[in-house]
Amino acid sequence: MSRSPYEVLGVAKNASDDEIKKAYRKLARQYHPDRNPGDASAEDQFKEVQGAYDLLSDPEKRRAYDTFGSAGPRGFPGGANMGGARFEEFNLGDLGDLLGGMFGGARARGGARQPIRGDDLETRVQISFEDSLKGIQVRVPVEAETACSVCHGTGAEPGTAPVVCPQCGGRGVVSDSQGLFAFSQPCPRCQGNGSIVEKPCKHCRGVGRERATKRYAVKIPAGARSGTRVRLKGKGEGGRNGGPAGDLYVVVDVAPSPLFERRGADLVLDVPVTYAEAALGASVQIPTPDGSIALKVPAGTESGKLLRVKGRGAPHLKGNGRGDLLARVKVTIPKKLTKAEREALEEYRKVSREDPRERVFAT
Ligand SMILES: [Zn+2]
Ligand SMILES: [Zn+2]
């Protein structure tokens, strides 16, 4: 069974270029041969992902596929040859293209040596509910691609330097005139770089990049919630050709609290009270993020009512102050009664003014 390129990348038919690129990057990393040495199925997956991206990243091929179900004879022939001969064209040894320029996409199109901003990275960090209220400093490990530490990104063995590409004269593109029109395409010799490396750096095999794990101290602000993103400028993937580095986004995951439920900056707490307390009013000790306090439950409080305790919620992420604590009254019905309780309730039923036969239901 063959899959459509959309299925291969796990994106919707109407996915944006950005979504397609993101999905591709994720899968290509996952199945990259360097990460799965000797795993033939990963290699097949990798080729399939590569082929799907090749098709969907090219507006014309994608249109053709959407219209005809294939991108023509060289394209994506109904998916039948996925992983077959067509994809053998892709050189698995060319790490530079896979982990580098191809993701940026700009190298092939933009010609020689254009500065390209590094990609943004995202990582998740889990913190406790208590820490989310107080704020906390955490250390996050991030695997990012940076300039090679030995050749500093040139790809050339230290002591040597890249030379201007003889085929394109450093332009990065070559033109091919057909009749009245000239078509330019990335230079096949230098892959659009404009320069070639005669003696590749041994450390990075001439790619000029390496993957390295770095650790950053990140301050998670007080009041952070699940999904809160903290941006670390310039800590993403390194830029190319002198371009700036991307950013790192740390996405916060807050462990749920057994007591409190977040509602914006407010915290909701269930407070069980007896029928007598709700009917007659009572003072009840309740926990708050900073110690227990006495909550006044007014006489005649119905179950589900929210009683607001000002300023005892979570800190506002932006600006000052704190949200409120919302005590949600839960009138509890005892499963078992003592003899005295039963007698008191029987007595209450007798003297109760409410006649069940006159019960009014909401309409
Ligand atoms: Zn190097
Ligand atoms: Zn060239």
Coordinates of N, CA and C in Angstrom, one line a residue, residues 352-359:
S352 N -39.7 21.2 58.3 CA -39.3 21.9 57.1 C -40.5 22.5 56.4
R353 N -40.4 23.7 55.9 CA -41.5 24.4 55.3 C -41.8 23.9 53.9
E354 N -40.7 23.3 53.3 CA -40.9 22.9 51.9 C -41.7 21.6 51.8
D355 N -42.8 21.7 51.0 CA -43.6 20.5 50.8 C -43.2 19.9 49.4
P356 N -42.7 18.7 49.4 CA -42.2 18.0 48.2 C -43.3 18.1 47.1
R357 N -44.6 18.0 47.5 CA -45.6 18.0 46.5 C -45.7 19.3 45.7
E358 N -45.2 20.4 46.3 CA -45.2 21.7 45.7 C -43.9 22.1 45.0
R359 N -43.0 21.1 44.9 CA -41.7 21.3 44.4 C -41.8 22.0 43.0

